[in-house]
mmCIF file of C-alpha atoms and ligand atoms in Angstrom:
data_model
loop_
_atom_site.group_PDB
_atom_site.id
_atom_site.type_symbol
_atom_site.label_atom_id
_atom_site.label_comp_id
_atom_site.label_asym_id
_atom_site.label_seq_id
_atom_site.Cartn_x
_atom_site.Cartn_y
_atom_site.Cartn_z
ATOM 1 C CA UNK A 1 11.030 73.709 68.377
ATOM 2 C CA UNK A 2 8.788 73.982 71.334
ATOM 3 C CA UNK A 3 5.926 74.138 68.886
ATOM 4 C CA UNK A 4 7.120 70.916 67.251
ATOM 5 C CA UNK A 5 7.121 69.095 70.631
ATOM 6 C CA UNK A 6 3.664 70.382 71.449
ATOM 7 C CA UNK A 7 2.304 69.297 68.062
ATOM 8 C CA UNK A 8 3.776 65.788 68.564
ATOM 9 C CA UNK A 9 2.200 65.673 72.100
ATOM 10 C CA UNK A 10 -1.170 66.592 70.592
ATOM 11 C CA UNK A 11 -0.896 63.884 67.984
ATOM 12 C CA UNK A 12 -0.052 61.041 70.332
ATOM 13 C CA UNK A 13 -1.812 59.647 73.365
ATOM 14 C CA UNK A 14 0.474 57.219 75.196
ATOM 15 C CA UNK A 15 3.912 58.546 76.343
ATOM 16 C CA UNK A 16 6.889 56.990 78.181
ATOM 17 C CA UNK A 17 9.253 59.535 79.714
ATOM 18 C CA UNK A 18 12.886 58.890 80.629
ATOM 19 C CA UNK A 19 16.225 60.489 81.169
ATOM 20 C CA UNK A 20 19.922 59.519 81.569
ATOM 21 C CA UNK A 21 21.141 56.698 83.746
ATOM 22 C CA UNK A 22 22.315 57.792 87.183
ATOM 23 C CA UNK A 23 19.687 60.599 87.064
ATOM 24 C CA UNK A 24 20.420 63.885 88.778
ATOM 25 C CA UNK A 25 17.857 66.369 90.210
ATOM 26 C CA UNK A 26 17.131 68.009 86.803
ATOM 27 C CA UNK A 27 16.586 64.593 85.210
ATOM 28 C CA UNK A 28 14.218 63.353 87.905
ATOM 29 C CA UNK A 29 12.422 66.659 88.556
ATOM 30 C CA UNK A 30 11.895 67.396 84.822
ATOM 31 C CA UNK A 31 10.711 63.853 84.083
ATOM 32 C CA UNK A 32 8.282 63.811 86.958
ATOM 33 C CA UNK A 33 6.989 67.307 86.153
ATOM 34 C CA UNK A 34 6.704 66.586 82.411
ATOM 35 C CA UNK A 35 4.787 63.422 83.266
ATOM 36 C CA UNK A 36 2.253 65.342 85.316
ATOM 37 C CA UNK A 37 2.003 68.098 82.613
ATOM 38 C CA UNK A 38 1.122 65.354 80.058
ATOM 39 C CA UNK A 39 -1.419 63.842 82.342
ATOM 40 C CA UNK A 40 -3.041 67.248 82.795
ATOM 41 C CA UNK A 41 -3.314 67.446 79.045
ATOM 42 C CA UNK A 42 -5.303 64.210 79.151
ATOM 43 C CA UNK A 43 -2.501 61.931 77.958
ATOM 44 C CA UNK A 44 -1.329 58.639 79.398
ATOM 45 C CA UNK A 45 2.278 58.961 80.666
ATOM 46 C CA UNK A 46 4.656 56.943 82.656
ATOM 47 C CA UNK A 47 8.314 57.575 83.784
ATOM 48 C CA UNK A 48 10.752 54.694 83.297
ATOM 49 C CA UNK A 49 14.360 55.107 84.584
ATOM 50 C CA UNK A 50 17.142 52.550 84.339
ATOM 51 C CA UNK A 51 18.428 53.401 87.839
ATOM 52 C CA UNK A 52 15.165 54.292 89.428
ATOM 53 C CA UNK A 53 14.928 57.433 91.753
ATOM 54 C CA UNK A 54 17.981 58.086 93.977
ATOM 55 C CA UNK A 55 17.297 58.230 97.753
ATOM 56 C CA UNK A 56 17.371 62.090 98.103
ATOM 57 C CA UNK A 57 14.604 62.518 95.413
ATOM 58 C CA UNK A 58 12.286 59.932 96.653
ATOM 59 C CA UNK A 59 10.035 62.398 98.564
ATOM 60 C CA UNK A 60 9.254 64.234 95.258
ATOM 61 C CA UNK A 61 5.636 64.006 94.259
ATOM 62 C CA UNK A 62 4.875 60.888 92.103
ATOM 63 C CA UNK A 63 8.452 59.585 92.591
ATOM 64 C CA UNK A 64 6.920 56.357 93.879
ATOM 65 C CA UNK A 65 5.306 55.777 90.514
ATOM 66 C CA UNK A 66 8.567 55.741 88.562
ATOM 67 C CA UNK A 67 9.223 52.356 86.952
ATOM 68 C CA UNK A 68 12.827 51.120 87.407
ATOM 69 C CA UNK A 69 13.635 48.924 84.500
ATOM 70 C CA UNK A 70 16.306 48.330 81.873
ATOM 71 C CA UNK A 71 13.618 47.874 79.135
ATOM 72 C CA UNK A 72 10.691 49.886 77.976
ATOM 73 C CA UNK A 73 7.715 47.626 77.426
ATOM 74 C CA UNK A 74 4.166 48.553 76.537
ATOM 75 C CA UNK A 75 2.294 50.155 73.790
ATOM 76 C CA UNK A 76 3.762 53.663 74.180
ATOM 77 C CA UNK A 77 3.287 55.712 70.932
ATOM 78 C CA UNK A 78 6.129 58.109 71.752
ATOM 79 C CA UNK A 79 8.998 58.545 74.083
ATOM 80 C CA UNK A 80 10.107 61.849 75.591
ATOM 81 C CA UNK A 81 13.795 61.719 76.544
ATOM 82 C CA UNK A 82 14.717 64.610 78.838
ATOM 83 C CA UNK A 83 18.107 65.967 79.805
ATOM 84 C CA UNK A 84 19.972 63.291 77.805
ATOM 85 C CA UNK A 85 21.912 63.350 74.526
ATOM 86 C CA UNK A 86 21.387 59.808 73.193
ATOM 87 C CA UNK A 87 19.332 56.681 73.554
ATOM 88 C CA UNK A 88 22.544 55.041 74.707
ATOM 89 C CA UNK A 89 22.761 57.213 77.916
ATOM 90 C CA UNK A 90 19.338 56.212 79.012
ATOM 91 C CA UNK A 91 20.672 52.655 79.202
ATOM 92 C CA UNK A 92 17.084 51.426 78.228
ATOM 93 C CA UNK A 93 16.375 48.972 75.706
ATOM 94 C CA UNK A 94 13.160 49.075 73.688
ATOM 95 C CA UNK A 95 13.252 52.809 72.719
ATOM 96 C CA UNK A 96 14.847 52.299 69.214
ATOM 97 C CA UNK A 97 11.650 51.725 67.255
ATOM 98 C CA UNK A 98 9.458 54.383 68.847
ATOM 99 C CA UNK A 99 8.726 58.007 68.029
ATOM 100 C CA UNK A 100 11.400 59.911 69.956
ATOM 101 C CA UNK A 101 11.207 63.448 71.310
ATOM 102 C CA UNK A 102 14.306 65.002 72.996
ATOM 103 C CA UNK A 103 14.167 67.934 75.381
ATOM 104 C CA UNK A 104 17.603 69.021 76.563
ATOM 105 C CA UNK A 105 19.530 72.048 77.578
ATOM 106 C CA UNK A 106 23.069 70.820 77.318
ATOM 107 C CA UNK A 107 25.603 72.569 75.137
ATOM 108 C CA UNK A 108 26.830 69.127 74.085
ATOM 109 C CA UNK A 109 23.184 68.087 73.234
ATOM 110 C CA UNK A 110 22.952 66.218 69.868
ATOM 111 C CA UNK A 111 19.789 65.882 67.642
ATOM 112 C CA UNK A 112 19.245 62.116 67.944
ATOM 113 C CA UNK A 113 15.486 61.924 68.152
ATOM 114 C CA UNK A 114 12.717 62.560 65.536
ATOM 115 C CA UNK A 115 11.933 65.826 67.162
ATOM 116 C CA UNK A 116 14.721 67.711 69.082
ATOM 117 C CA UNK A 117 14.216 70.690 71.285
ATOM 118 C CA UNK A 118 17.739 71.655 72.448
ATOM 119 C CA UNK A 119 18.151 74.912 74.198
ATOM 120 C CA UNK A 120 21.587 75.642 75.766
ATOM 121 C CA UNK A 121 20.311 78.915 77.051
ATOM 122 C CA UNK A 122 17.919 77.222 79.396
ATOM 123 C CA UNK A 123 19.532 77.088 82.891
ATOM 124 C CA UNK A 124 18.065 73.591 83.400
ATOM 125 C CA UNK A 125 15.769 71.209 81.493
ATOM 126 C CA UNK A 126 13.164 72.134 84.119
ATOM 127 C CA UNK A 127 12.895 75.638 82.526
ATOM 128 C CA UNK A 128 12.006 74.051 79.235
ATOM 129 C CA UNK A 129 9.332 71.893 80.879
ATOM 130 C CA UNK A 130 8.009 75.001 82.506
ATOM 131 C CA UNK A 131 7.768 76.738 79.086
ATOM 132 C CA UNK A 132 6.122 73.731 77.560
ATOM 133 C CA UNK A 133 3.519 73.511 80.298
ATOM 134 C CA UNK A 134 2.755 77.286 80.071
ATOM 135 C CA UNK A 135 2.483 77.101 76.297
ATOM 136 C CA UNK A 136 0.170 74.178 76.658
ATOM 137 C CA UNK A 137 -2.058 76.101 79.151
ATOM 138 C CA UNK A 138 -1.527 73.605 81.925
ATOM 139 C CA UNK A 139 -2.025 74.948 85.451
ATOM 140 C CA UNK A 140 1.045 74.724 87.676
ATOM 141 C CA UNK A 141 0.008 72.485 90.570
ATOM 142 C CA UNK A 142 2.057 72.535 93.782
ATOM 143 C CA UNK A 143 3.321 69.045 92.720
ATOM 144 C CA UNK A 144 4.562 70.293 89.367
ATOM 145 C CA UNK A 145 6.049 73.354 90.887
ATOM 146 C CA UNK A 146 7.817 71.289 93.536
ATOM 147 C CA UNK A 147 9.373 68.963 90.918
ATOM 148 C CA UNK A 148 10.499 71.898 88.743
ATOM 149 C CA UNK A 149 11.848 73.883 91.669
ATOM 150 C CA UNK A 150 13.877 71.003 92.882
ATOM 151 C CA UNK A 151 15.311 70.424 89.414
ATOM 152 C CA UNK A 152 16.142 74.143 89.149
ATOM 153 C CA UNK A 153 17.706 74.318 92.608
ATOM 154 C CA UNK A 154 19.883 71.277 92.112
ATOM 155 C CA UNK A 155 21.037 72.006 88.483
ATOM 156 C CA UNK A 156 22.064 75.608 89.464
ATOM 157 C CA UNK A 157 23.941 74.360 92.515
ATOM 158 C CA UNK A 158 21.431 76.084 94.798
ATOM 159 C CA UNK A 159 21.392 79.159 92.542
ATOM 160 C CA UNK A 160 25.197 79.492 92.682
ATOM 161 C CA UNK A 161 26.543 78.161 89.366
ATOM 162 C CA UNK A 162 27.512 80.243 86.414
ATOM 163 C CA UNK A 163 24.535 80.896 84.249
ATOM 164 C CA UNK A 164 22.291 81.633 87.161
ATOM 165 C CA UNK A 165 20.714 85.074 86.303
ATOM 166 C CA UNK A 166 17.597 87.092 86.819
ATOM 167 C CA UNK A 167 15.580 84.679 84.639
ATOM 168 C CA UNK A 168 16.487 81.836 86.959
ATOM 169 C CA UNK A 169 15.010 83.810 89.971
ATOM 170 C CA UNK A 170 12.112 84.810 87.989
ATOM 171 C CA UNK A 171 11.390 81.139 87.207
ATOM 172 C CA UNK A 172 11.990 80.264 90.866
ATOM 173 C CA UNK A 173 9.504 82.914 91.895
ATOM 174 C CA UNK A 174 6.845 81.588 89.527
ATOM 175 C CA UNK A 175 7.376 78.065 90.990
ATOM 176 C CA UNK A 176 7.206 79.270 94.635
ATOM 177 C CA UNK A 177 3.923 81.266 93.778
ATOM 178 C CA UNK A 178 2.584 77.998 92.331
ATOM 179 C CA UNK A 179 3.206 76.181 95.583
ATOM 180 C CA UNK A 180 6.841 75.062 95.745
ATOM 181 C CA UNK A 181 8.172 75.352 99.247
ATOM 182 C CA UNK A 182 11.964 76.283 99.088
ATOM 183 C CA UNK A 183 12.889 75.212 102.654
ATOM 184 C CA UNK A 184 10.972 71.888 102.175
ATOM 185 C CA UNK A 185 12.654 71.268 98.796
ATOM 186 C CA UNK A 186 16.086 72.120 100.195
ATOM 187 C CA UNK A 187 15.638 69.935 103.234
ATOM 188 C CA UNK A 188 14.704 66.895 101.096
ATOM 189 C CA UNK A 189 17.933 67.248 99.162
ATOM 190 C CA UNK A 190 20.668 68.641 101.387
ATOM 191 C CA UNK A 191 19.719 67.155 104.810
ATOM 192 C CA UNK A 192 18.672 63.706 103.446
ATOM 193 C CA UNK A 193 22.016 61.887 103.033
ATOM 194 C CA UNK A 194 22.800 58.414 104.082
ATOM 195 C CA UNK A 195 25.572 57.926 106.727
ATOM 196 C CA UNK A 196 27.409 55.781 104.109
ATOM 197 C CA UNK A 197 27.741 58.871 101.971
ATOM 198 C CA UNK A 198 29.414 60.858 104.749
ATOM 199 C CA UNK A 199 31.786 57.948 105.413
ATOM 200 C CA UNK A 200 32.649 57.971 101.662
ATOM 201 C CA UNK A 201 33.224 61.682 101.784
ATOM 202 C CA UNK A 202 35.775 61.082 104.524
ATOM 203 C CA UNK A 203 37.538 58.371 102.246
ATOM 204 C CA UNK A 204 37.513 60.735 99.312
ATOM 205 C CA UNK A 205 38.993 63.622 101.234
ATOM 206 C CA UNK A 206 41.882 61.413 102.435
ATOM 207 C CA UNK A 207 42.829 61.130 98.810
ATOM 208 C CA UNK A 208 42.707 64.879 98.312
ATOM 209 C CA UNK A 209 45.255 66.096 95.718
ATOM 210 C CA UNK A 210 45.978 69.659 94.579
ATOM 211 C CA UNK A 211 48.223 71.036 91.860
ATOM 212 C CA UNK A 212 47.950 74.857 91.484
ATOM 213 C CA UNK A 213 44.363 75.478 90.433
ATOM 214 C CA UNK A 214 43.493 71.846 89.935
ATOM 215 C CA UNK A 215 42.119 69.545 92.747
ATOM 216 C CA UNK A 216 41.094 65.968 92.536
ATOM 217 C CA UNK A 217 39.977 62.918 94.522
ATOM 218 C CA UNK A 218 39.124 59.409 93.782
ATOM 219 C CA UNK A 219 36.991 56.533 95.169
ATOM 220 C CA UNK A 220 37.698 52.896 94.496
ATOM 221 C CA UNK A 221 35.184 49.961 94.545
ATOM 222 C CA UNK A 222 36.851 48.688 97.711
ATOM 223 C CA UNK A 223 36.391 51.970 99.488
ATOM 224 C CA UNK A 224 32.631 51.955 98.391
ATOM 225 C CA UNK A 225 32.229 48.444 99.763
ATOM 226 C CA UNK A 226 33.956 49.373 102.953
ATOM 227 C CA UNK A 227 31.573 52.348 103.488
ATOM 228 C CA UNK A 228 28.495 50.394 102.534
ATOM 229 C CA UNK A 229 28.033 53.103 99.841
ATOM 230 C CA UNK A 230 26.144 52.996 96.592
ATOM 231 C CA UNK A 231 26.860 54.723 93.286
ATOM 232 C CA UNK A 232 24.453 57.488 94.047
ATOM 233 C CA UNK A 233 26.379 58.366 97.337
ATOM 234 C CA UNK A 234 29.191 59.641 95.046
ATOM 235 C CA UNK A 235 26.938 62.423 93.744
ATOM 236 C CA UNK A 236 28.159 65.888 94.776
ATOM 237 C CA UNK A 237 31.370 64.727 96.439
ATOM 238 C CA UNK A 238 33.439 66.644 93.662
ATOM 239 C CA UNK A 239 31.892 69.920 94.983
ATOM 240 C CA UNK A 240 33.948 69.588 98.187
ATOM 241 C CA UNK A 241 37.107 69.797 96.203
ATOM 242 C CA UNK A 242 35.851 72.840 94.291
ATOM 243 C CA UNK A 243 35.108 74.524 97.658
ATOM 244 C CA UNK A 244 38.921 74.969 98.079
ATOM 245 C CA UNK A 245 39.713 78.659 97.520
ATOM 246 C CA UNK A 246 42.527 78.282 94.966
ATOM 247 C CA UNK A 247 40.838 75.337 93.122
ATOM 248 C CA UNK A 248 39.331 76.427 89.772
ATOM 249 C CA UNK A 249 38.709 72.983 88.440
ATOM 250 C CA UNK A 250 37.900 69.875 90.423
ATOM 251 C CA UNK A 251 37.885 66.286 89.280
ATOM 252 C CA UNK A 252 36.273 63.221 90.895
ATOM 253 C CA UNK A 253 37.318 59.706 89.823
ATOM 254 C CA UNK A 254 35.058 56.778 90.594
ATOM 255 C CA UNK A 255 36.269 53.238 89.892
ATOM 256 C CA UNK A 256 33.654 51.208 87.997
ATOM 257 C CA UNK A 257 33.200 47.515 88.453
ATOM 258 C CA UNK A 258 34.987 46.886 85.064
ATOM 259 C CA UNK A 259 38.031 48.768 86.154
ATOM 260 C CA UNK A 260 37.331 51.961 84.119
ATOM 261 C CA UNK A 261 36.775 55.239 85.867
ATOM 262 C CA UNK A 262 33.814 57.656 85.838
ATOM 263 C CA UNK A 263 35.063 61.167 85.961
ATOM 264 C CA UNK A 264 33.038 64.150 87.229
ATOM 265 C CA UNK A 265 34.456 67.683 86.386
ATOM 266 C CA UNK A 266 33.574 70.926 87.908
ATOM 267 C CA UNK A 267 34.765 74.364 87.117
ATOM 268 C CA UNK A 268 34.267 77.728 88.808
ATOM 269 C CA UNK A 269 33.942 79.220 85.348
ATOM 270 C CA UNK A 270 37.344 80.207 84.030
ATOM 271 C CA UNK A 271 38.007 76.868 82.244
ATOM 272 C CA UNK A 272 35.458 75.022 80.139
ATOM 273 C CA UNK A 273 35.321 71.415 81.437
ATOM 274 C CA UNK A 274 32.787 70.315 78.783
ATOM 275 C CA UNK A 275 35.573 70.387 76.141
ATOM 276 C CA UNK A 276 37.740 68.123 78.306
ATOM 277 C CA UNK A 277 34.819 65.643 78.945
ATOM 278 C CA UNK A 278 33.982 65.599 75.278
ATOM 279 C CA UNK A 279 37.633 64.866 74.326
ATOM 280 C CA UNK A 280 37.012 61.494 76.275
ATOM 281 C CA UNK A 281 33.602 60.881 74.630
ATOM 282 C CA UNK A 282 31.557 62.424 77.508
ATOM 283 C CA UNK A 283 29.856 65.725 77.703
ATOM 284 C CA UNK A 284 28.005 68.169 79.918
ATOM 285 C CA UNK A 285 28.258 72.003 80.474
ATOM 286 C CA UNK A 286 31.002 74.500 80.774
ATOM 287 C CA UNK A 287 31.086 74.239 84.549
ATOM 288 C CA UNK A 288 29.878 70.615 85.095
ATOM 289 C CA UNK A 289 30.724 67.674 82.850
ATOM 290 C CA UNK A 290 31.493 64.013 82.987
ATOM 291 C CA UNK A 291 33.117 61.152 81.042
ATOM 292 C CA UNK A 292 34.509 57.640 81.471
ATOM 293 C CA UNK A 293 38.174 56.781 81.007
ATOM 294 C CA UNK A 294 40.262 53.616 81.111
ATOM 295 C CA UNK A 295 42.040 52.553 84.259
ATOM 296 C CA UNK A 296 44.176 51.818 86.123
ATOM 297 C CA UNK A 297 43.675 54.790 88.443
ATOM 298 C CA UNK A 298 47.150 56.303 87.748
ATOM 299 C CA UNK A 299 46.492 56.366 83.988
ATOM 300 C CA UNK A 300 43.006 57.622 84.367
ATOM 301 C CA UNK A 301 44.235 60.607 86.444
ATOM 302 C CA UNK A 302 47.223 61.273 84.230
ATOM 303 C CA UNK A 303 45.058 61.405 81.094
ATOM 304 C CA UNK A 304 42.438 63.716 82.471
ATOM 305 C CA UNK A 305 44.943 65.976 84.200
ATOM 306 C CA UNK A 306 47.003 66.457 81.192
ATOM 307 C CA UNK A 307 43.865 67.690 79.345
ATOM 308 C CA UNK A 308 42.860 69.927 82.265
ATOM 309 C CA UNK A 309 46.371 71.446 82.450
ATOM 310 C CA UNK A 310 46.107 72.507 78.724
ATOM 311 C CA UNK A 311 43.225 74.787 79.650
ATOM 312 C CA UNK A 312 43.686 78.587 79.575
ATOM 313 C CA UNK A 313 45.946 79.693 82.392
ATOM 314 C CA UNK A 314 44.095 80.823 85.470
ATOM 315 C CA UNK A 315 45.192 84.212 86.907
HETATM 316 P P1 5GP B 1 28.139 64.349 86.628
HETATM 317 O O1 5GP B 1 29.556 64.784 86.992
HETATM 318 O O2 5GP B 1 27.229 64.793 87.770
HETATM 319 O O3 5GP B 1 27.996 62.900 86.368
HETATM 320 O O4 5GP B 1 27.765 65.073 85.414
HETATM 321 C C1 5GP B 1 27.813 66.492 85.225
HETATM 322 C C2 5GP B 1 27.153 66.900 83.940
HETATM 323 O O5 5GP B 1 27.720 66.274 82.795
HETATM 324 C C3 5GP B 1 25.697 66.472 83.925
HETATM 325 O O6 5GP B 1 24.970 67.577 83.320
HETATM 326 C C4 5GP B 1 25.721 65.272 83.009
HETATM 327 O O7 5GP B 1 24.466 65.147 82.269
HETATM 328 C C5 5GP B 1 26.874 65.483 82.079
HETATM 329 N N1 5GP B 1 27.574 64.129 81.766
HETATM 330 C C6 5GP B 1 28.098 63.426 82.722
HETATM 331 N N2 5GP B 1 28.600 62.339 82.128
HETATM 332 C C7 5GP B 1 28.361 62.426 80.816
HETATM 333 C C8 5GP B 1 28.674 61.639 79.683
HETATM 334 O O8 5GP B 1 29.226 60.550 79.748
HETATM 335 N N3 5GP B 1 28.152 62.015 78.437
HETATM 336 C C9 5GP B 1 27.540 63.269 78.303
HETATM 337 N N4 5GP B 1 27.063 63.596 77.111
HETATM 338 N N5 5GP B 1 27.215 64.046 79.353
HETATM 339 C C10 5GP B 1 27.691 63.658 80.593
#
């Protein structure tokens, strides 16, 4: 698998890299690092993202070179799609007729590309990019290490999520030795929010609901407008619900402009939320998944909660 990806990299010269729309830390960090790895291998590489780089990731090395576009143009011979289970989720046009390489660590990862390297045992896609670089003999610059460390830190919930193990810390150690500064990386992510995001958090927590081990909140388009918040400001709000002691599973509903709802699901580990997200056409991991459901709000909440209630009983 890794060898197939390396062989294809050797056989092509010009690459475009991308990930899913509304990119998270692993999507951004892995794409930026992989781009630098390719360049270190003498290849031409660019990162194109439908939504660009969210504010908290803009201080990452080379983030300013990311092209925000809804279309891939140019004479790229191959596309590397990271942390994403379909062309559709990139929301990019112009990928269909290119040679596609997928690198993903999701359990729900599907082989949609010409070459698919899917490893659900990897704690983050960043771990796979790390292995790719090491196998290719690329030296880990402080810039590559910073991007990979940030991806690892965010995708493991600051080394707190299920799945974090001794290998995660061994990888973090390698990255710190290569020049990633943990305090600097953490500061860029956790102390770099907009005031609008905090106002939005206030709105969301006003709508806090709890039923036994389930907790949920929602945000409407009107509330987002009132707070001057953007889509990316909703990122991570679900974790505040999960921080309640009795809550085992948290759900966050965000109204979309078309009246549907984006749902973020988080679990402390006793209930697999990827099953629930997949039952609505979404996906993700056992402890973090997402999907979209039809509105209005009451219907969206009812549908998702009825699936969550079916999960194994929590002691
Ligand atoms: P979030 O709640 O932060 O949007 O997503 C949590 C996790 O679930 C991420 O790993 C994300 O990639 C995955 N995810 C979210 N929405 C979808 C979706 O619609 N389809 C799939 N396949 N995965 C999703």
